[in-house]
Coordinates of C-alpha atoms in Angstrom, one line a residue:
X1 CA 59.9 -68.8 -25.9
X2 CA 57.7 -68.3 -29.0
X3 CA 59.0 -71.6 -30.4
X4 CA 58.1 -73.5 -27.2
X5 CA 54.6 -72.0 -27.1
X6 CA 54.0 -73.0 -30.7
X7 CA 55.2 -76.5 -30.0
X8 CA 53.0 -76.8 -27.0
X9 CA 50.0 -75.0 -28.4
X10 CA 47.7 -78.0 -28.5
X11 CA 48.8 -79.3 -25.1
X12 CA 48.4 -75.8 -23.5
X13 CA 44.9 -75.6 -24.9
X14 CA 44.0 -79.0 -23.6
X15 CA 45.7 -78.4 -20.2
X16 CA 44.0 -75.0 -19.7
X17 CA 40.4 -76.1 -20.5
X18 CA 40.7 -79.5 -18.7
X19 CA 42.1 -77.6 -15.6
X20 CA 39.0 -75.3 -15.7
X21 CA 36.7 -78.3 -15.9
X22 CA 38.6 -80.0 -13.1
X23 CA 38.1 -76.9 -10.9
X24 CA 34.4 -77.0 -11.5
X25 CA 34.3 -80.7 -10.6
X26 CA 36.4 -80.1 -7.5
X27 CA 34.0 -77.3 -6.3
X28 CA 31.1 -79.7 -6.6
X29 CA 33.0 -82.4 -4.6
X30 CA 34.0 -79.9 -2.0
X31 CA 30.5 -78.6 -1.5
X32 CA 29.0 -82.1 -1.3
X33 CA 31.6 -83.2 1.2
X34 CA 30.8 -80.3 3.5
X35 CA 27.1 -81.0 3.1
X36 CA 27.6 -84.6 4.0
X37 CA 29.8 -84.0 7.1
X38 CA 27.5 -81.3 8.4
X39 CA 24.5 -83.6 7.8
X40 CA 25.9 -86.7 9.4
X41 CA 28.9 -85.5 11.6
X42 CA 30.7 -88.7 10.6
X43 CA 34.2 -88.8 9.3
X44 CA 33.6 -92.3 8.0
X45 CA 30.5 -91.5 6.0
X46 CA 32.3 -88.5 4.4
X47 CA 35.4 -90.6 3.6
X48 CA 33.2 -93.1 1.9
X49 CA 32.6 -90.5 -0.9
X50 CA 36.3 -90.9 -1.9
X51 CA 36.3 -94.7 -1.2
X52 CA 33.4 -95.1 -3.7
X53 CA 35.3 -93.0 -6.3
X54 CA 38.5 -94.9 -6.0
X55 CA 37.2 -98.5 -5.6
X56 CA 36.1 -99.0 -9.2
X57 CA 39.1 -97.0 -10.4
X58 CA 41.5 -99.4 -8.6
X59 CA 39.6 -102.6 -9.4
X60 CA 39.3 -101.9 -13.2
X61 CA 42.4 -99.9 -14.0
X62 CA 44.5 -102.8 -15.0
X63 CA 42.0 -103.8 -17.7
X64 CA 41.1 -100.2 -18.7
X65 CA 44.6 -99.5 -19.8
X66 CA 44.6 -102.3 -22.2
X67 CA 41.4 -100.9 -23.7
X68 CA 42.9 -97.4 -23.7
X69 CA 45.8 -98.6 -25.8
X70 CA 43.5 -100.0 -28.4
X71 CA 40.9 -97.2 -28.5
X72 CA 41.2 -93.7 -30.0
X73 CA 42.4 -91.5 -27.2
X74 CA 40.4 -88.4 -28.1
X75 CA 37.1 -90.3 -28.4
X76 CA 37.8 -92.1 -25.2
X77 CA 38.3 -88.8 -23.3
X78 CA 35.2 -87.3 -24.8
X79 CA 32.9 -90.2 -24.0
X80 CA 34.2 -90.5 -20.4
X81 CA 33.9 -86.8 -19.8
X82 CA 30.3 -86.8 -21.1
X83 CA 29.3 -89.7 -18.9
X84 CA 30.8 -87.9 -15.9
X85 CA 28.8 -84.8 -16.7
X86 CA 25.6 -86.9 -16.7
X87 CA 26.3 -88.0 -13.1
X88 CA 26.5 -84.3 -12.1
X89 CA 23.2 -83.6 -13.9
X90 CA 21.7 -86.5 -12.0
X91 CA 22.9 -85.1 -8.7
X92 CA 21.6 -81.6 -9.8
X93 CA 18.1 -83.0 -10.4
X94 CA 18.1 -84.8 -7.0
X95 CA 19.1 -81.5 -5.3
X96 CA 16.3 -79.6 -7.1
X97 CA 13.7 -82.2 -6.0
X98 CA 15.1 -82.1 -2.4
X99 CA 15.7 -85.8 -2.4
X100 CA 19.5 -86.0 -2.4
X101 CA 20.7 -88.7 0.1
X102 CA 24.2 -90.0 0.9
X103 CA 23.6 -93.2 -0.9
X104 CA 22.9 -91.3 -4.1
X105 CA 26.4 -89.7 -3.8
X106 CA 28.1 -93.0 -3.2
X107 CA 26.6 -94.5 -6.4
X108 CA 27.3 -91.4 -8.5
X109 CA 30.9 -91.2 -7.2
X110 CA 31.4 -94.9 -8.1
X111 CA 30.2 -94.3 -11.6
X112 CA 32.5 -91.3 -11.9
X113 CA 35.4 -93.4 -10.7
X114 CA 34.6 -96.0 -13.3
X115 CA 34.7 -93.5 -16.1
X116 CA 37.9 -92.0 -14.7
X117 CA 39.4 -95.5 -14.9
X118 CA 39.3 -95.4 -18.7
X119 CA 39.8 -91.7 -19.2
X120 CA 43.0 -91.2 -17.1
X121 CA 45.3 -93.5 -19.0
X122 CA 44.0 -92.1 -22.3
X123 CA 44.8 -88.6 -21.0
X124 CA 48.3 -89.6 -20.0
X125 CA 49.0 -91.0 -23.5
X126 CA 47.4 -88.0 -25.1
X127 CA 49.7 -85.7 -23.1
X128 CA 52.8 -87.7 -24.1
X129 CA 51.8 -87.4 -27.8
X130 CA 51.3 -83.6 -27.5
X131 CA 54.5 -82.8 -25.5
X132 CA 58.0 -82.8 -27.0
X133 CA 60.3 -84.8 -24.8
X134 CA 62.5 -81.8 -23.8
X135 CA 59.4 -80.2 -22.2
X136 CA 58.4 -83.1 -19.9
X137 CA 59.6 -81.4 -16.7
X138 CA 58.1 -78.0 -17.5
X139 CA 54.7 -79.5 -18.4
X140 CA 54.9 -81.6 -15.3
X141 CA 55.2 -78.4 -13.4
X142 CA 52.2 -77.0 -15.3
X143 CA 50.1 -79.9 -14.0
X144 CA 51.2 -79.0 -10.5
X145 CA 50.3 -75.4 -11.2
X146 CA 46.7 -76.3 -12.2
X147 CA 46.5 -78.6 -9.1
X148 CA 47.6 -75.7 -6.8
X149 CA 45.2 -73.2 -8.3
X150 CA 42.5 -75.8 -8.0
X151 CA 43.4 -76.2 -4.3
X152 CA 43.5 -72.4 -3.7
X153 CA 40.3 -71.6 -5.6
X154 CA 38.1 -74.6 -4.8
X155 CA 37.2 -73.8 -1.1
X156 CA 36.9 -70.1 -1.8
X157 CA 34.7 -70.3 -4.9
X158 CA 32.7 -73.3 -3.7
X159 CA 31.9 -71.6 -0.3
X160 CA 30.9 -68.4 -2.1
X161 CA 28.6 -70.2 -4.6
X162 CA 27.2 -72.4 -1.9
X163 CA 26.3 -69.4 0.2
X164 CA 24.8 -67.6 -2.8
X165 CA 22.8 -70.3 -4.4
X166 CA 23.3 -73.6 -2.6
X167 CA 24.7 -76.8 -4.1
X168 CA 22.8 -76.3 -7.3
X169 CA 24.7 -73.1 -8.0
X170 CA 28.0 -74.9 -7.6
X171 CA 26.9 -77.7 -9.9
X172 CA 25.8 -75.2 -12.5
X173 CA 29.3 -73.7 -12.7
X174 CA 30.7 -77.3 -12.9
X175 CA 28.5 -78.0 -15.9
X176 CA 29.5 -74.7 -17.6
X177 CA 33.2 -75.4 -17.2
X178 CA 32.7 -79.0 -18.5
X179 CA 30.9 -77.7 -21.6
X180 CA 33.7 -75.4 -22.4
X181 CA 36.4 -78.1 -22.0
X182 CA 34.4 -80.6 -24.0
X183 CA 33.8 -78.3 -27.0
X184 CA 37.5 -77.3 -27.1
X185 CA 38.6 -80.9 -27.1
X186 CA 36.0 -81.9 -29.7
X187 CA 36.6 -79.0 -32.2
X188 CA 40.1 -77.6 -31.7
X189 CA 42.5 -80.3 -30.5
X190 CA 43.9 -83.1 -32.6
X191 CA 45.6 -85.9 -30.7
X192 CA 47.9 -88.2 -32.7
X193 CA 47.7 -91.9 -32.0
X194 CA 51.0 -93.5 -30.9
X195 CA 52.6 -95.9 -33.3
X196 CA 52.1 -99.5 -32.2
X197 CA 55.1 -101.7 -32.2
X198 CA 53.2 -104.8 -31.0
X199 CA 50.1 -106.7 -32.1
X200 CA 46.9 -105.0 -31.3
X201 CA 44.6 -108.1 -31.7
X202 CA 45.5 -109.7 -28.4
X203 CA 42.9 -110.2 -25.6
X204 CA 42.4 -107.6 -23.0
X205 CA 43.7 -109.9 -20.3
X206 CA 46.9 -110.7 -22.3
X207 CA 47.3 -107.0 -23.0
X208 CA 47.0 -106.1 -19.3
X209 CA 49.5 -108.8 -18.4
X210 CA 51.9 -107.2 -20.8
X211 CA 51.8 -104.0 -18.6
X212 CA 52.5 -106.1 -15.5
X213 CA 55.4 -107.9 -17.3
X214 CA 56.9 -104.6 -18.3
X215 CA 56.9 -103.4 -14.7
X216 CA 58.4 -106.6 -13.5
X217 CA 61.2 -106.2 -16.0
X218 CA 61.8 -102.6 -14.8
X219 CA 62.3 -102.9 -11.0
X220 CA 63.1 -99.2 -10.5
X221 CA 59.7 -98.1 -11.8
X222 CA 58.0 -100.9 -9.8
X223 CA 59.7 -99.9 -6.6
X224 CA 58.8 -96.3 -7.2
X225 CA 55.1 -97.3 -7.6
X226 CA 55.1 -99.3 -4.3
X227 CA 56.8 -96.3 -2.6
X228 CA 54.1 -94.0 -3.7
X229 CA 51.5 -96.6 -2.8
X230 CA 52.7 -96.4 0.8
X231 CA 52.7 -92.6 0.7
X232 CA 49.2 -92.6 -0.7
X233 CA 48.0 -94.8 2.2
X234 CA 49.2 -92.1 4.6
X235 CA 48.1 -89.2 2.6
X236 CA 44.6 -90.5 2.2
X237 CA 44.2 -91.1 5.9
X238 CA 45.5 -87.6 6.3
X239 CA 42.8 -86.3 4.0
X240 CA 40.2 -88.3 5.9
X241 CA 41.3 -86.7 9.2
X242 CA 41.9 -83.1 8.1
X243 CA 38.4 -81.8 7.7
X244 CA 36.9 -83.6 10.8
X245 CA 39.7 -82.3 13.0
X246 CA 39.6 -78.7 11.9
X247 CA 35.8 -78.5 11.6
X248 CA 35.5 -80.1 15.1
X249 CA 38.1 -78.0 17.0
X250 CA 36.8 -75.0 19.0
X251 CA 39.2 -72.7 17.2
X252 CA 38.5 -74.3 13.8
X253 CA 35.5 -74.3 11.5
X254 CA 34.8 -73.9 7.8
X255 CA 36.7 -70.6 7.6
X256 CA 39.9 -72.1 9.1
X257 CA 39.6 -75.2 6.9
X258 CA 39.4 -72.9 3.9
X259 CA 42.5 -71.0 5.1
X260 CA 44.4 -74.3 5.5
X261 CA 43.4 -75.5 2.1
X262 CA 44.3 -72.1 0.7
X263 CA 47.8 -72.5 2.2
X264 CA 48.1 -75.9 0.6
X265 CA 47.3 -74.4 -2.8
X266 CA 49.6 -71.4 -2.3
X267 CA 52.4 -73.8 -1.3
X268 CA 52.0 -76.0 -4.4
X269 CA 51.6 -72.8 -6.5
X270 CA 55.0 -71.6 -5.3
X271 CA 56.4 -75.2 -5.6
X272 CA 55.4 -75.2 -9.2
X273 CA 57.8 -72.3 -10.0
X274 CA 60.5 -74.1 -8.1
X275 CA 59.9 -77.2 -10.2
X276 CA 59.8 -75.3 -13.5
X277 CA 62.8 -73.0 -12.8
X278 CA 65.3 -75.3 -11.3
X279 CA 67.8 -77.3 -13.3
X280 CA 67.2 -81.1 -13.7
X281 CA 68.7 -82.8 -10.6
X282 CA 71.6 -85.2 -10.9
X283 CA 69.4 -87.9 -9.4
X284 CA 65.6 -87.6 -10.0
X285 CA 65.0 -90.5 -7.7
X286 CA 66.9 -88.8 -4.8
X287 CA 64.9 -85.6 -5.5
X288 CA 61.6 -87.6 -5.2
X289 CA 62.6 -89.2 -2.0
X290 CA 63.8 -86.0 -0.3
X291 CA 60.7 -84.1 -1.3
X292 CA 58.4 -86.7 0.2
X293 CA 60.6 -86.9 3.3
X294 CA 60.2 -83.2 4.0
X295 CA 56.5 -83.5 3.5
X296 CA 56.0 -86.5 5.7
X297 CA 58.3 -85.3 8.5
X298 CA 56.7 -81.9 9.0
X299 CA 53.0 -81.4 8.4
X300 CA 51.5 -84.4 10.2
X301 CA 53.4 -83.7 13.4
X302 CA 52.5 -80.0 13.4
X303 CA 48.8 -80.8 12.9
X304 CA 49.0 -83.4 15.7
X305 CA 50.7 -81.3 18.4
X306 CA 49.2 -77.8 17.9
X307 CA 45.8 -76.2 18.3
X308 CA 46.8 -73.1 16.5
X309 CA 45.3 -72.3 13.1
X310 CA 48.6 -70.4 12.3
X311 CA 50.6 -73.5 12.9
X312 CA 48.2 -75.6 10.8
X313 CA 48.6 -73.1 7.9
X314 CA 52.4 -73.3 8.3
X315 CA 52.2 -77.1 8.4
X316 CA 50.3 -77.0 5.1
X317 CA 53.0 -74.9 3.5
X318 CA 55.8 -77.2 4.6
X319 CA 53.9 -80.3 3.7
X320 CA 53.1 -79.3 0.1
X321 CA 55.9 -76.9 -1.0
X322 CA 58.0 -79.6 -2.6
X323 CA 55.3 -81.9 -3.9
X324 CA 55.2 -80.2 -7.3
X325 CA 59.0 -80.7 -7.6
X326 CA 58.5 -84.4 -6.7
X327 CA 55.7 -84.7 -9.2
X328 CA 57.6 -83.1 -12.1
X329 CA 60.6 -85.4 -11.6
X330 CA 58.3 -88.4 -11.2
X331 CA 56.5 -87.5 -14.4
X332 CA 59.9 -87.3 -16.3
X333 CA 61.0 -90.7 -15.0
X334 CA 57.7 -92.3 -16.1
X335 CA 57.3 -90.6 -19.5
X336 CA 60.9 -91.0 -20.5
X337 CA 61.1 -94.7 -19.4
X338 CA 57.8 -96.2 -20.5
X339 CA 57.3 -96.6 -24.3
X340 CA 54.4 -94.5 -25.7
X341 CA 52.5 -97.5 -27.1
X342 CA 52.8 -99.3 -23.8
X343 CA 51.8 -96.3 -21.6
X344 CA 48.1 -97.0 -21.4
X345 CA 48.8 -100.6 -20.1
X346 CA 51.6 -99.6 -17.8
X347 CA 49.9 -96.5 -16.4
X348 CA 46.8 -98.5 -15.7
X349 CA 48.8 -101.2 -13.9
X350 CA 50.5 -98.3 -12.1
X351 CA 47.1 -97.0 -11.1
X352 CA 46.0 -100.3 -9.6
X353 CA 49.2 -100.8 -7.7
X354 CA 49.8 -97.2 -6.6
X355 CA 46.3 -96.1 -5.9
X356 CA 44.7 -99.1 -4.3
X357 CA 45.8 -97.8 -0.9
X358 CA 43.8 -94.6 -1.3
X359 CA 40.4 -96.1 -0.6
X360 CA 42.0 -98.2 2.1
X361 CA 43.5 -95.1 3.7
X362 CA 40.3 -93.1 3.6
X363 CA 38.3 -96.0 5.0
X364 CA 40.8 -96.7 7.7
X365 CA 41.1 -93.0 8.6
X366 CA 37.4 -92.6 8.9
X367 CA 37.0 -95.8 11.0
X368 CA 40.0 -95.0 13.2
X369 CA 38.7 -91.5 14.0
X370 CA 35.0 -92.5 14.6
X371 CA 35.5 -95.8 16.3
X372 CA 39.0 -95.8 17.9
X373 CA 40.8 -92.5 18.5
X374 CA 37.8 -90.1 19.2
X375 CA 36.3 -92.6 21.7
X376 CA 39.7 -93.2 23.3
X377 CA 40.4 -89.4 23.7
X378 CA 36.9 -88.7 25.0
X379 CA 37.6 -91.1 27.9
X380 CA 40.9 -89.5 28.9
X381 CA 41.1 -87.4 32.1
X382 CA 42.2 -83.8 31.6
X383 CA 45.6 -84.3 33.3
X384 CA 46.8 -87.3 31.2
X385 CA 49.7 -87.2 28.7
X386 CA 47.5 -87.8 25.7
X387 CA 45.4 -84.7 26.5
X388 CA 48.5 -82.6 27.0
X389 CA 49.7 -83.8 23.6
X390 CA 46.6 -83.8 21.5
X391 CA 44.1 -81.6 23.3
X392 CA 40.6 -82.5 24.5
X393 CA 37.1 -82.7 23.0
X394 CA 36.1 -83.7 19.5
X395 CA 39.0 -83.5 17.0
X396 CA 41.6 -84.7 19.5
X397 CA 41.3 -88.2 18.2
X398 CA 42.1 -87.0 14.7
X399 CA 45.1 -85.1 16.1
X400 CA 46.3 -88.4 17.6
X401 CA 46.0 -90.1 14.2
X402 CA 48.1 -87.4 12.6
X403 CA 51.0 -88.2 15.0
X404 CA 50.8 -91.9 14.0
X405 CA 50.7 -90.9 10.3
X406 CA 53.8 -88.7 10.8
X407 CA 55.8 -91.6 12.2
X408 CA 54.6 -93.9 9.5
X409 CA 55.4 -91.4 6.7
X410 CA 59.0 -91.0 7.9
X411 CA 59.4 -94.8 8.1
X412 CA 58.1 -95.3 4.6
X413 CA 60.4 -92.6 3.2
X414 CA 63.5 -94.0 4.9
X415 CA 62.9 -97.6 3.9
X416 CA 62.2 -96.9 0.2
X417 CA 65.0 -94.4 -0.1
X418 CA 67.4 -97.3 0.9
X419 CA 65.7 -99.7 -1.5
X420 CA 65.7 -97.2 -4.4
X421 CA 69.4 -96.4 -3.8
X422 CA 70.3 -99.9 -5.0
X423 CA 68.6 -99.3 -8.4
X424 CA 70.3 -97.4 -11.2
X425 CA 68.2 -94.4 -12.5

């Protein structure tokens, strides 16, 4: 145990401080999302916050990875984090002046997404350099642990701080956590650069194409990426619908939304221990497919057909319990298959192909709720089949969307399970 801690000392320090900073950023995003939905009452306008974050991330990722492979990883992370902090400071100043508007948030989120485009592949390579290969699955579980704690603590802490001092109090904590993570990375963590086995003087476009060529030559990884792209489309529409449904239902509200988010975090927290304590599966691909099938075949349907907060919380547990196990195995497959000096390029191509469906899902979810399903459900008589299935009043349209997402999620899992079965792990 002591040996493993010594070997992972730098990574654990990086993981711990970056997780703390991520918690601060998530609290700010949560508080601003609540503020925007309460101000506008629109699922679409709230979903646009995430769309603006992911649009530049998806559009520029394929080129950012090529730059990341050429640039020093530590300096890249520091510069990107610092720029992201400046966007928080800008929002903080607008709040203090009382002039914060939705379009300000869209622009700031887009700038944040642009910085994350370059920072994320650099962070992935940095982690690979700091982690011995035999600890890939355990550190993958650690990442799920930080995500689960983030999910548990974000709504609780953000709501408390928001009630105590408004959005500015949440942003202040965000900036404090950022400062701690920034100084630790600057002063105490040394990140070795991977050895380059190829020429580094090629153009950015040629370098980016190398990442695509590598994926084309490795169909297992490429099919996994497209599988996750379909899952992300469904999951992002789910995220776009969750808050509007729970906040709009008569037995919902901010407290219930916080409880559901807490259950998501608690489930992923428990799932982290499942991922870190179980033996490596005989087939990691099968483990990934089964985990996602359980998630897709339970939570969406339970949210669609019930008005009970207890059932919503149970749905959150079933939907997220095995996600850390899936993520840990996925992490091992990627890190052990992709060469270290190619990871920036390949991960960035992965980001474009796997995550382009996220802004599409958020945008589609917001539009479908505001323009299609809510108007459709509001026009239904009280004795119709749709009302008996999804309820009545505002929020019933979002419930109807969850049913469609459930069917779509099961279909995606079945189709790609059959496709991946043909590939050797």
